[in-house]
Coordinates of C-alpha atoms and ligand atoms in Angstrom, one line a residue:
Chain A
X1 CA 106.7 18.4 107.8
X2 CA 108.4 21.7 108.4
X3 CA 111.6 20.1 107.3
X4 CA 110.0 18.8 104.1
X5 CA 108.6 22.3 103.4
X6 CA 112.0 24.0 103.8
X7 CA 113.6 21.3 101.6
X8 CA 111.0 21.9 98.9
X9 CA 111.7 25.6 99.1
X10 CA 115.5 25.4 98.9
X11 CA 115.6 22.2 96.9
X12 CA 115.1 23.9 93.5
X13 CA 117.9 26.4 93.6
X14 CA 116.9 28.2 90.5
X15 CA 113.3 28.5 91.5
X16 CA 114.2 29.6 95.0
X17 CA 116.5 32.3 93.7
X18 CA 113.9 33.6 91.3
X19 CA 111.4 33.8 94.1
X20 CA 114.0 35.5 96.3
X21 CA 114.9 38.0 93.5
X22 CA 111.2 38.9 93.1
X23 CA 110.7 39.6 96.8
X24 CA 114.1 41.3 97.2
X25 CA 113.3 43.6 94.3
X26 CA 109.9 44.4 95.7
X27 CA 111.3 45.2 99.1
X28 CA 114.1 47.2 97.6
X29 CA 111.7 49.2 95.5
X30 CA 109.5 50.1 98.4
X31 CA 112.2 50.9 100.9
X32 CA 114.1 53.0 98.4
X33 CA 111.0 55.0 97.3
X34 CA 109.9 55.4 100.9
X35 CA 113.3 56.5 102.1
X36 CA 113.5 59.1 99.3
X37 CA 110.1 60.3 100.2
X38 CA 110.9 60.5 103.9
X39 CA 114.2 62.1 103.1
X40 CA 112.4 64.8 101.2
X41 CA 110.1 65.4 104.2
X42 CA 113.2 65.7 106.4
X43 CA 114.5 68.3 104.0
X44 CA 111.3 70.3 104.2
X45 CA 111.9 70.9 107.9
X46 CA 115.6 71.2 107.7
X47 CA 115.6 74.8 108.8
X48 CA 114.1 73.5 112.1
X49 CA 116.2 70.5 112.6
X50 CA 119.4 72.3 111.6
X51 CA 119.1 74.6 114.6
X52 CA 118.5 71.8 117.1
X53 CA 116.7 73.7 119.8
X54 CA 113.9 72.2 121.9
X55 CA 111.2 74.9 121.8
X56 CA 110.1 77.3 119.0
X57 CA 108.0 80.3 119.8
X58 CA 106.2 81.7 116.8
X59 CA 103.3 83.9 115.6
X60 CA 100.1 82.2 116.8
X61 CA 99.0 81.9 113.2
X62 CA 102.2 80.3 111.8
X63 CA 101.8 77.7 109.1
X64 CA 105.3 76.4 108.6
X65 CA 108.8 77.4 109.3
X66 CA 109.8 79.0 106.0
X67 CA 106.8 81.4 106.0
X68 CA 108.1 83.7 108.7
X69 CA 105.6 85.9 110.5
X70 CA 107.7 88.3 112.6
X71 CA 107.1 88.9 116.3
X72 CA 107.3 92.0 118.4
X73 CA 110.8 92.5 119.9
X74 CA 109.3 92.2 123.4
X75 CA 108.5 88.6 122.8
X76 CA 111.9 87.4 123.9
X77 CA 111.6 88.9 127.4
X78 CA 108.0 87.8 127.7
X79 CA 109.0 84.2 127.0
X80 CA 111.9 84.5 129.4
X81 CA 109.5 85.5 132.2
X82 CA 107.4 82.4 131.8
X83 CA 107.8 79.9 134.6
X84 CA 109.9 76.9 133.7
X85 CA 111.8 78.6 130.8
X86 CA 115.5 78.1 131.3
X87 CA 116.6 80.4 128.4
X88 CA 115.1 82.2 125.4
X89 CA 116.9 83.8 122.5
X90 CA 115.9 85.6 119.4
X91 CA 116.3 84.2 115.9
X92 CA 116.3 86.1 112.6
X93 CA 115.4 84.2 109.5
X94 CA 114.8 85.9 106.2
X95 CA 115.4 85.7 102.5
X96 CA 118.1 88.1 101.1
X97 CA 120.0 88.6 98.0
X98 CA 123.7 88.0 98.0
X99 CA 125.9 89.6 95.3
X100 CA 129.2 87.8 94.6
X101 CA 132.4 89.5 93.4
X102 CA 131.8 87.9 90.0
X103 CA 128.5 89.8 89.7
X104 CA 126.2 86.9 90.3
X105 CA 123.2 87.2 92.4
X106 CA 122.0 84.4 94.7
X107 CA 119.0 84.2 97.0
X108 CA 120.1 83.1 100.5
X109 CA 118.4 82.4 103.8
X110 CA 120.0 84.7 106.4
X111 CA 120.0 83.2 109.8
X112 CA 120.8 85.5 112.7
X113 CA 121.8 83.8 116.0
X114 CA 122.0 85.6 119.4
X115 CA 125.7 86.7 119.6
X116 CA 126.1 85.9 123.3
X117 CA 125.2 82.2 123.1
X118 CA 125.2 81.4 119.4
X119 CA 122.3 79.1 120.2
X120 CA 121.2 77.3 117.0
X121 CA 124.7 77.1 115.5
X122 CA 125.4 74.1 113.3
X123 CA 126.9 71.1 115.1
X124 CA 129.7 70.6 112.5
X125 CA 132.0 73.1 110.9
X126 CA 133.9 72.0 107.8
X127 CA 136.3 74.9 107.5
X128 CA 137.3 77.8 109.7
X129 CA 136.0 78.5 113.2
X130 CA 132.4 79.2 113.9
X131 CA 133.2 81.6 116.7
X132 CA 134.8 84.0 114.2
X133 CA 131.3 84.9 113.3
X134 CA 131.6 87.5 116.1
X135 CA 134.2 89.4 114.1
X136 CA 133.0 92.5 112.1
X137 CA 131.1 91.7 108.9
X138 CA 131.6 88.0 109.5
X139 CA 129.2 85.3 108.2
X140 CA 129.3 81.5 108.0
X141 CA 127.9 79.7 105.0
X142 CA 126.7 76.1 104.8
X143 CA 128.2 73.6 102.3
X144 CA 125.1 73.9 100.1
X145 CA 125.7 77.6 99.7
X146 CA 129.3 76.9 98.5
X147 CA 127.9 74.3 96.1
X148 CA 125.1 76.5 94.8
X149 CA 127.3 79.6 94.3
X150 CA 129.9 77.9 92.2
X151 CA 132.0 75.7 94.4
X152 CA 135.1 76.3 96.6
X153 CA 136.9 78.3 93.9
X154 CA 134.1 80.9 94.1
X155 CA 133.2 80.8 97.8
X156 CA 135.6 79.8 100.6
X157 CA 136.8 81.1 103.9
X158 CA 137.9 84.7 103.3
X159 CA 135.5 85.3 100.4
X160 CA 134.0 88.8 100.5
X161 CA 130.5 89.5 99.0
X162 CA 127.6 91.9 99.4
X163 CA 124.4 91.2 101.3
X164 CA 121.8 93.8 100.5
X165 CA 124.6 96.2 99.5
X166 CA 126.5 95.7 102.8
X167 CA 129.8 93.9 103.1
X168 CA 130.0 90.3 104.3
X169 CA 133.0 88.1 104.8
X170 CA 133.0 84.3 105.0
X171 CA 134.8 83.1 108.1
X172 CA 133.7 79.5 108.2
X173 CA 131.8 76.7 106.2
X174 CA 129.4 74.7 108.3
X175 CA 127.7 71.4 107.6
X176 CA 123.9 71.4 107.6
X177 CA 121.2 69.1 106.3
X178 CA 120.1 70.1 102.9
X179 CA 116.8 71.9 102.7
X180 CA 113.9 71.3 100.4
X181 CA 114.2 74.5 98.5
X182 CA 118.0 74.2 98.5
X183 CA 118.4 77.9 99.3
X184 CA 121.9 78.5 100.7
X185 CA 122.1 79.3 104.4
X186 CA 124.2 82.2 105.6
X187 CA 124.7 82.5 109.4
X188 CA 125.5 85.7 111.2
X189 CA 124.7 87.2 114.6
X190 CA 121.2 88.4 115.3
X191 CA 122.1 92.1 115.5
X192 CA 124.1 92.1 112.3
X193 CA 121.3 90.1 110.6
X194 CA 118.9 92.9 111.5
X195 CA 121.2 95.4 110.0
X196 CA 121.7 93.4 106.8
X197 CA 118.0 92.9 106.4
X198 CA 115.8 95.5 104.7
X199 CA 114.2 97.9 107.2
X200 CA 111.0 96.4 108.6
X201 CA 108.7 97.2 111.5
X202 CA 109.3 93.9 113.1
X203 CA 112.5 91.9 112.8
X204 CA 112.2 89.1 115.3
X205 CA 111.4 85.9 113.4
X206 CA 111.3 83.4 116.1
X207 CA 112.2 82.9 119.7
X208 CA 114.1 79.8 120.6
X209 CA 113.8 78.4 124.1
X210 CA 114.5 75.6 126.4
X211 CA 112.5 74.4 129.4
X212 CA 114.2 74.0 132.8
X213 CA 115.2 70.4 133.7
X214 CA 112.4 69.0 135.7
X215 CA 109.8 71.2 134.1
X216 CA 107.7 69.1 131.7
X217 CA 108.1 70.5 128.2
X218 CA 104.4 70.2 127.4
X219 CA 103.5 72.2 130.5
X220 CA 106.0 74.9 129.7
X221 CA 104.8 75.2 126.1
X222 CA 101.2 75.5 127.3
X223 CA 102.2 78.3 129.7
X224 CA 104.1 80.1 127.0
X225 CA 101.0 80.0 124.8
X226 CA 98.6 81.2 127.5
X227 CA 100.9 83.9 129.0
X228 CA 102.3 85.4 125.8
X229 CA 99.5 84.6 123.3
X230 CA 102.1 83.4 120.9
X231 CA 102.5 80.0 119.2
X232 CA 104.8 77.5 120.9
X233 CA 105.9 74.1 119.7
X234 CA 108.4 71.5 120.4
X235 CA 111.0 71.1 117.7
X236 CA 109.4 67.9 116.7
X237 CA 105.8 69.3 116.5
X238 CA 106.9 72.3 114.5
X239 CA 108.7 69.9 112.1
X240 CA 105.6 67.8 111.7
X241 CA 103.5 70.9 111.2
X242 CA 105.9 72.0 108.4
X243 CA 105.9 68.5 106.8
X244 CA 102.1 68.3 106.8
X245 CA 101.9 71.8 105.3
X246 CA 104.3 70.8 102.5
X247 CA 102.3 67.6 101.9
X248 CA 99.1 69.5 101.7
X249 CA 100.1 72.7 99.9
X250 CA 102.7 71.5 97.4
X251 CA 102.4 68.9 94.7
X252 CA 104.9 66.7 96.5
X253 CA 102.3 64.9 98.6
X254 CA 100.2 64.0 95.6
X255 CA 103.0 63.4 93.1
X256 CA 105.5 61.7 95.2
X257 CA 102.8 59.9 97.2
X258 CA 101.4 58.4 94.0
X259 CA 104.8 57.2 92.9
X260 CA 105.4 55.6 96.2
X261 CA 102.0 54.1 96.4
X262 CA 102.6 52.7 92.9
X263 CA 106.0 51.4 93.9
X264 CA 104.4 49.9 96.9
X265 CA 101.6 48.2 95.0
X266 CA 103.9 47.0 92.2
X267 CA 106.3 45.7 94.8
X268 CA 103.7 43.9 96.7
X269 CA 102.1 42.5 93.6
X270 CA 105.4 41.2 92.5
X271 CA 106.0 39.6 95.8
X272 CA 102.5 38.0 96.0
X273 CA 102.6 36.9 92.4
X274 CA 106.0 35.2 92.6
X275 CA 105.1 33.3 95.7
X276 CA 101.8 32.3 94.3
X277 CA 103.5 31.0 91.1
X278 CA 105.9 29.0 93.3
X279 CA 103.0 27.1 95.0
X280 CA 101.2 26.6 91.7
X281 CA 104.3 25.0 90.3
X282 CA 104.5 22.8 93.3
X283 CA 100.8 21.9 93.2
X284 CA 101.5 18.3 92.1
X285 CA 103.9 17.8 95.0
X286 CA 101.3 19.1 97.4
X287 CA 98.8 16.9 95.7
X288 CA 101.0 13.9 96.4
X289 CA 101.3 14.9 100.0
X290 CA 97.6 15.3 100.3
X291 CA 97.0 11.8 98.7
X292 CA 99.4 10.4 101.3
X293 CA 97.2 11.8 104.0
X294 CA 98.6 15.3 104.8
X295 CA 95.8 17.4 106.1
X296 CA 95.0 20.8 104.6
X297 CA 96.1 22.3 107.9
X298 CA 99.5 20.7 107.5
X299 CA 99.8 21.9 104.0
X300 CA 98.8 25.4 105.0
X301 CA 101.4 25.4 107.7
X302 CA 104.0 24.3 105.2
X303 CA 103.1 27.0 102.7
X304 CA 103.1 29.7 105.4
X305 CA 106.5 28.5 106.6
X306 CA 107.8 28.7 103.0
X307 CA 106.2 32.1 102.5
X308 CA 107.6 33.6 105.7
X309 CA 111.0 32.1 105.1
X310 CA 111.5 33.4 101.7
X311 CA 109.7 36.7 102.6
X312 CA 112.0 37.4 105.5
X313 CA 115.0 36.5 103.5
X314 CA 113.9 38.8 100.7
X315 CA 113.2 41.5 103.3
X316 CA 116.7 41.3 104.7
X317 CA 118.5 41.2 101.3
X318 CA 116.2 43.9 99.9
X319 CA 116.8 46.3 102.8
X320 CA 120.5 45.6 102.5
X321 CA 120.5 46.5 98.8
X322 CA 118.4 49.6 99.4
X323 CA 120.7 50.7 102.1
X324 CA 123.7 50.2 99.9
X325 CA 121.9 52.2 97.2
X326 CA 121.1 55.0 99.7
X327 CA 124.7 55.0 100.9
X328 CA 126.1 55.2 97.4
X329 CA 123.8 57.9 96.1
X330 CA 122.9 59.9 99.2
X331 CA 125.8 59.6 101.6
X332 CA 126.9 63.2 101.0
X333 CA 123.4 64.4 101.8
X334 CA 123.0 65.6 98.2
X335 CA 120.0 63.3 97.6
X336 CA 117.1 62.8 100.0
X337 CA 117.3 59.4 101.6
X338 CA 116.1 58.6 105.1
X339 CA 115.7 55.0 106.0
X340 CA 114.0 55.2 109.3
X341 CA 113.0 52.2 111.5
X342 CA 109.4 53.2 111.1
X343 CA 109.7 52.8 107.3
X344 CA 111.5 49.4 107.7
X345 CA 108.8 48.3 110.2
X346 CA 106.0 49.4 107.8
X347 CA 107.6 47.5 104.9
X348 CA 108.1 44.4 107.2
X349 CA 104.4 44.4 108.2
X350 CA 103.3 45.0 104.6
X351 CA 105.5 42.2 103.4
X352 CA 104.3 39.8 106.0
X353 CA 100.7 40.7 105.1
X354 CA 101.3 40.1 101.4
X355 CA 103.1 36.9 102.1
X356 CA 100.2 35.7 104.3
X357 CA 97.8 36.8 101.7
X358 CA 99.4 35.1 98.7
X359 CA 100.0 32.0 100.9
X360 CA 96.3 32.1 101.8
X361 CA 95.3 32.1 98.1
X362 CA 97.6 29.2 97.5
X363 CA 96.2 27.4 100.5
X364 CA 92.6 27.9 99.3
X365 CA 93.7 26.5 95.9
X366 CA 95.3 23.5 97.7
X367 CA 92.2 23.0 99.9
X368 CA 90.1 22.7 96.7
X369 CA 92.8 20.6 95.0
X370 CA 91.6 17.1 94.0
X371 CA 94.7 15.0 94.9
X372 CA 93.5 12.8 92.0
X373 CA 95.8 15.0 89.8
X374 CA 98.7 13.0 91.0
X375 CA 97.5 10.0 89.1
X376 CA 97.7 11.9 85.9
Chain B
X1 CA 92.3 -17.2 100.7
X2 CA 90.1 -15.0 98.7
X3 CA 86.8 -16.9 98.7
X4 CA 83.8 -14.7 98.3
X5 CA 82.4 -15.4 101.8
X6 CA 85.3 -13.4 103.3
X7 CA 84.4 -9.7 103.9
X8 CA 85.8 -7.5 101.2
X9 CA 88.6 -5.0 102.0
X10 CA 87.2 -2.8 99.3
X11 CA 83.6 -2.9 98.5
X12 CA 82.4 -0.6 95.7
X13 CA 78.7 -0.5 94.8
X14 CA 77.1 1.4 91.9
X15 CA 79.9 3.9 91.5
X16 CA 78.9 6.7 89.0
X17 CA 81.2 9.5 88.0
X18 CA 80.8 12.1 85.2
X19 CA 83.1 14.9 84.2
X20 CA 82.1 18.1 82.6
X21 CA 78.6 19.5 82.2
X22 CA 76.0 19.9 79.4
X23 CA 77.0 18.8 75.9
X24 CA 80.5 18.0 76.9
X25 CA 79.5 15.8 79.9
X26 CA 81.0 12.4 79.8
X27 CA 80.0 9.7 82.2
X28 CA 83.2 7.7 82.8
X29 CA 81.9 5.3 85.5
X30 CA 78.4 4.0 84.9
X31 CA 77.7 1.9 87.9
X32 CA 80.8 0.0 89.1
X33 CA 80.4 -3.0 91.5
X34 CA 83.8 -4.3 92.7
X35 CA 85.1 -6.2 95.7
X36 CA 88.8 -6.6 96.6
X37 CA 89.7 -9.1 99.2
X38 CA 92.5 -9.2 101.8
X39 CA 95.4 -11.3 100.7
X40 CA 95.0 -10.8 96.9
X41 CA 96.5 -8.7 94.2
X42 CA 93.8 -7.6 91.8
X43 CA 94.6 -6.4 88.3
X44 CA 92.4 -3.8 86.7
X45 CA 92.6 -3.6 82.9
X46 CA 90.7 -1.9 80.2
X47 CA 91.0 0.4 77.2
X48 CA 92.8 3.7 77.6
X49 CA 90.5 6.4 78.7
X50 CA 88.1 3.8 80.1
X51 CA 88.1 5.2 83.6
X52 CA 90.6 3.0 85.4
X53 CA 92.4 5.9 87.0
X54 CA 89.1 7.5 87.9
X55 CA 88.0 4.4 89.6
X56 CA 91.2 4.2 91.6
X57 CA 90.9 7.8 92.7
X58 CA 87.3 7.1 93.8
X59 CA 88.4 4.0 95.8
X60 CA 91.2 6.1 97.4
X61 CA 88.7 8.8 98.4
X62 CA 90.6 11.5 96.6
X63 CA 87.9 12.1 94.0
X64 CA 84.2 12.8 94.8
X65 CA 81.8 10.5 93.1
X66 CA 78.3 11.3 91.9
X67 CA 76.6 8.2 93.1
X68 CA 77.3 4.9 94.8
X69 CA 79.0 3.7 97.9
X70 CA 82.6 2.8 98.7
X71 CA 83.6 0.9 101.8
X72 CA 87.2 0.4 102.7
X73 CA 88.0 -2.0 105.5
X74 CA 84.4 -1.7 106.6
X75 CA 84.5 2.2 106.7
X76 CA 82.1 3.9 104.4
X77 CA 84.3 6.5 102.7
X78 CA 81.5 8.8 101.5
X79 CA 80.3 9.1 105.0
X80 CA 83.6 10.5 106.3
X81 CA 84.1 14.2 106.4
X82 CA 87.0 15.4 104.3
X83 CA 89.5 15.8 107.1
X84 CA 88.8 12.3 108.6
X85 CA 88.9 10.8 105.1
X86 CA 92.3 12.3 104.5
X87 CA 93.6 10.9 107.8
X88 CA 92.0 7.5 107.1
X89 CA 93.7 7.5 103.8
X90 CA 97.1 8.3 105.3
X91 CA 96.7 5.5 107.8
X92 CA 95.3 2.7 105.6
X93 CA 96.4 3.3 102.0
X94 CA 99.6 3.5 100.0
X95 CA 99.9 4.8 96.5
X96 CA 102.2 4.0 93.6
X97 CA 101.9 6.1 90.5
X98 CA 103.0 5.8 86.9
X99 CA 104.9 9.1 87.4
X100 CA 106.5 8.1 90.7
X101 CA 105.7 11.5 92.2
X102 CA 108.7 11.6 94.4
X103 CA 109.5 15.0 95.9
X104 CA 112.6 16.1 93.8
X105 CA 114.2 18.0 96.6
X106 CA 114.2 15.1 99.1
X107 CA 116.6 12.2 99.2
X108 CA 115.3 8.6 98.7
X109 CA 115.1 8.1 102.5
X110 CA 113.4 11.4 103.1
X111 CA 110.9 10.6 100.4
X112 CA 110.1 7.3 102.0
X113 CA 109.8 9.0 105.4
X114 CA 107.2 11.4 104.2
X115 CA 104.1 9.3 105.0
X116 CA 105.5 8.7 108.5
X117 CA 106.2 12.4 109.0
X118 CA 102.6 13.1 108.0
X119 CA 101.6 10.7 110.8
X120 CA 103.6 12.9 113.1
X121 CA 106.4 10.4 113.7
X122 CA 109.6 12.1 114.7
X123 CA 112.2 12.6 111.9
X124 CA 115.0 10.3 113.2
X125 CA 112.6 7.5 113.8
X126 CA 110.9 8.1 110.5
X127 CA 114.2 8.1 108.6
X128 CA 115.3 5.0 110.4
X129 CA 112.2 3.1 109.3
X130 CA 112.5 4.6 105.8
X131 CA 116.1 3.3 105.5
X132 CA 115.0 -0.1 106.6
X133 CA 112.2 -0.1 104.0
X134 CA 114.6 1.0 101.3
X135 CA 116.8 -1.9 102.3
X136 CA 113.9 -4.3 101.8
X137 CA 113.3 -3.0 98.2
X138 CA 117.0 -3.4 97.5
X139 CA 118.0 0.2 97.7
X140 CA 119.9 0.1 100.9
X141 CA 122.9 1.7 99.2
X142 CA 121.0 4.6 97.7
X143 CA 119.3 6.1 100.7
X144 CA 120.9 9.5 100.3
X145 CA 120.4 9.9 96.6
X146 CA 118.1 12.5 95.1
X147 CA 115.5 11.1 92.8
X148 CA 117.2 12.7 89.8
X149 CA 120.2 10.6 90.4
X150 CA 118.3 7.3 90.4
X151 CA 117.2 5.2 87.5
X152 CA 113.5 4.9 86.6
X153 CA 113.3 1.4 88.2
X154 CA 115.1 2.7 91.3
X155 CA 112.7 5.7 91.6
X156 CA 109.8 3.4 91.4
X157 CA 111.2 1.2 94.1
X158 CA 111.6 4.3 96.2
X159 CA 108.0 5.0 95.5
X160 CA 107.0 1.5 96.6
X161 CA 109.0 1.8 99.7
X162 CA 107.2 5.0 100.4
X163 CA 103.9 3.4 99.8
X164 CA 104.7 0.5 102.1
X165 CA 106.5 2.3 104.9
X166 CA 103.5 2.9 107.1
X167 CA 102.2 -0.6 106.4
X168 CA 99.1 0.2 104.5
X169 CA 96.4 -2.4 104.3
X170 CA 95.3 -1.3 100.8
X171 CA 98.0 -0.6 98.2
X172 CA 96.8 1.3 95.1
X173 CA 99.0 1.2 92.1
X174 CA 98.3 3.0 88.8
X175 CA 100.4 1.5 86.0
X176 CA 103.4 1.0 88.3
X177 CA 105.5 -0.6 85.6
X178 CA 104.6 1.6 82.6
X179 CA 107.7 3.8 82.9
X180 CA 110.0 0.8 83.4
X181 CA 111.6 -1.7 81.1
X182 CA 110.7 -5.4 81.3
X183 CA 113.1 -6.7 84.0
X184 CA 112.6 -3.7 86.2
X185 CA 108.8 -4.1 85.8
X186 CA 109.1 -7.8 86.8
X187 CA 111.0 -6.9 89.9
X188 CA 108.5 -4.3 91.0
X189 CA 105.6 -6.8 90.4
X190 CA 107.4 -9.4 92.5
X191 CA 107.5 -6.9 95.3
X192 CA 103.9 -6.0 95.0
X193 CA 102.8 -9.6 94.9
X194 CA 104.7 -10.3 98.1
X195 CA 102.7 -7.5 99.7
X196 CA 99.4 -8.8 98.2
X197 CA 100.1 -12.2 99.6
X198 CA 100.2 -11.1 103.2
X199 CA 96.9 -12.1 104.8
X200 CA 95.8 -8.7 106.1
X201 CA 96.6 -6.7 103.0
X202 CA 95.5 -6.3 99.4
X203 CA 96.8 -4.7 96.3
X204 CA 95.0 -3.2 93.3
X205 CA 97.1 -2.7 90.2
X206 CA 96.0 -0.9 87.0
X207 CA 98.0 -2.1 84.0
X208 CA 98.1 -2.4 80.3
X209 CA 101.2 -4.6 80.4
X210 CA 100.3 -8.3 79.6
X211 CA 103.8 -9.3 80.6
X212 CA 102.9 -8.8 84.3
X213 CA 99.4 -10.3 84.2
X214 CA 100.6 -13.5 85.8
X215 CA 101.5 -11.7 89.0
X216 CA 97.8 -11.1 89.7
X217 CA 95.3 -13.3 91.5
X218 CA 92.3 -11.9 89.7
X219 CA 91.8 -9.6 86.8
X220 CA 88.9 -7.2 86.4
X221 CA 88.0 -5.7 83.0
X222 CA 86.7 -2.2 82.9
X223 CA 84.9 -1.5 79.6
X224 CA 82.5 1.2 78.7
X225 CA 82.2 2.4 82.3
X226 CA 81.4 -1.0 83.7
X227 CA 83.3 -4.0 85.1
X228 CA 82.5 -6.5 82.3
X229 CA 84.1 -9.6 83.8
X230 CA 86.3 -10.7 86.6
X231 CA 88.4 -13.8 86.1
X232 CA 90.7 -15.7 88.3
X233 CA 94.3 -16.0 87.0
X234 CA 96.0 -19.4 87.0
X235 CA 99.1 -19.0 89.2
X236 CA 102.3 -18.7 87.2
X237 CA 100.3 -19.6 84.1
X238 CA 98.6 -17.8 81.3
X239 CA 95.3 -15.8 81.6
Ligands
ATP401 N1 89.4 15.8 85.9 C1 88.8 15.5 84.7 N2 88.1 16.3 84.0 C2 87.5 15.9 82.9 N3 87.6 14.7 82.4 C3 88.3 13.8 83.0 C4 89.0 14.1 84.2 N4 89.6 13.0 84.6 C5 89.4 12.1 83.7 N5 88.6 12.5 82.7 C6 88.1 11.8 81.6 O1 87.7 10.5 82.0 C7 88.0 9.5 81.1 C8 88.7 8.4 81.9 O2 89.9 8.9 82.3 P1 90.9 7.9 83.1 O3 92.1 8.7 83.4 O4 90.2 7.4 84.3 O5 91.2 6.7 82.1 P2 92.2 5.5 82.2 O6 91.4 4.3 82.0 O7 93.0 5.6 83.4 O8 93.1 5.7 80.9 P3 94.6 5.4 80.7 O9 94.7 3.9 80.5 O10 95.0 6.1 79.5 O11 95.3 5.9 81.9 C9 88.8 10.2 80.1 O12 88.0 10.4 78.9 C10 89.2 11.5 80.6 O13 89.3 12.4 79.6
MG402 MG1 95.1 6.0 83.8

């Protein structure tokens, strides 16, 4: 009877396509919304992921990465002396004002990397050489800085501008993931960053570290915490801490979450509704089968098969379309879009649940159906 | 052949069925007694809205009745739990409807194979038997046609093939010729009579169509919720 079920499903092309369109649209809606949401979350911890180092040492009371609580300069050495730490380097991160030659002011995030290792440097450089950052007054900008400040005609390799009244010269353009606040990132060395920055009692923003091979990261982090009294997190944990902070303390969690939830509910309602209508329209055919002796169990199996077949097809097509959408709109990284496997799995599970659910409603309707309708 | 001493294939006693409730309640069947014997084709006639279809549904066990007993081939239908009743129906009864009720997405052969597939017979075997049955109703050259590409008479013959394919002992037909023109209706009735004549089967046909009355062995008249009279039909003669 599976064969009959599938033929019923595919037999009426127009109806099948309608059904498929409904499900595809639902999946697309959810995946797209979810991917945008997740993309935004990725952005919110971009200043962590952009540096790509395994361990972050912070003030013990740190809330999130963009709210720097400076540490004492001795922290770097104290971390280095912890058992199992392979290396530890200082990081400066602070908001400064840049003044361009055209007189415009822009707020930037100044990131100071240890000059000996340049640990935390961006993986990809679009223009120039990152190593030139060691030259006097040299800084590297990310592509968003170029975009925000007026494009390549205003800022490019060789451009000179002022940082806190001190001279800075762009030697390279690096590629980074866009951040949530979209504040341009300017890289320089740690020592020079401290000189650019306004005079403060403490200048060390974070210590970046890596555990030795063979030393379990969790153990090393625990030891750093107890021996230095500082906060220590894996890159991932610190990212999550930041994401959760953003969700809790900004409107994004509520606002965007509501939109997504609505998209989810609407999508699922469409999916359930279309499939339910499909069975209702086929009620007479199912009634005929029932009159011919098909058990409710057999009919239930047929309906579930139809539901899963069309559901999974819709899932595939919907994801395909959402991916194309994401690729077209967000391939440059200018819009948030992160289609992770977790999201796809979640949508799959939700879709299967909703297909089962609407199939169940149809099955209940069929179980109650008096096959006598076929005589009418 | 169908003398009254023979046990009835269908034995209905005191069937009562109402629809609706309160002021709008209508009692359609008001105590029906009816026997149908093996080897006969029984015609059921009566005014429109008189309850003929309702009675057929009750005999088939696809409609719950309010009162009375129905036995089919010695099995008391009302005593069977729904699942068993459905299976029993699949094994012993075939149906032919006014609205053929073919599955539009299936070919003629596939439609005919459905009752066999329901009985868990494998598809190749079911299709083989379906084709053979289509051959018997004169549609051997139309096995792979979709219903929409068949004429009304051909569709009804597919429906008959479907009803006969698992060799049901009781064939239930509700106005099988109503959607057909005269010659096609005659052909269908010839087929049904052939089935009814086989000694271990019986056929019940609801009809309005006086042109086919002579195909029946007996005719029962359903008026005002009761069977008012049953008469034997002179073979090949008038009523
Ligand atoms: N499911 C139902 N709910 C309510 N009333 C019903 C239902 N089925 C049948 N009836 C009523 O029962 C009566 C008998 O209907 P039925 O279909 O059995 O008549 P019929 O003799 O087959 O008529 P026809 O010759 O026109 O086919 C009608 O008045 C009809 O309105
Ligand atoms: Mg009727």
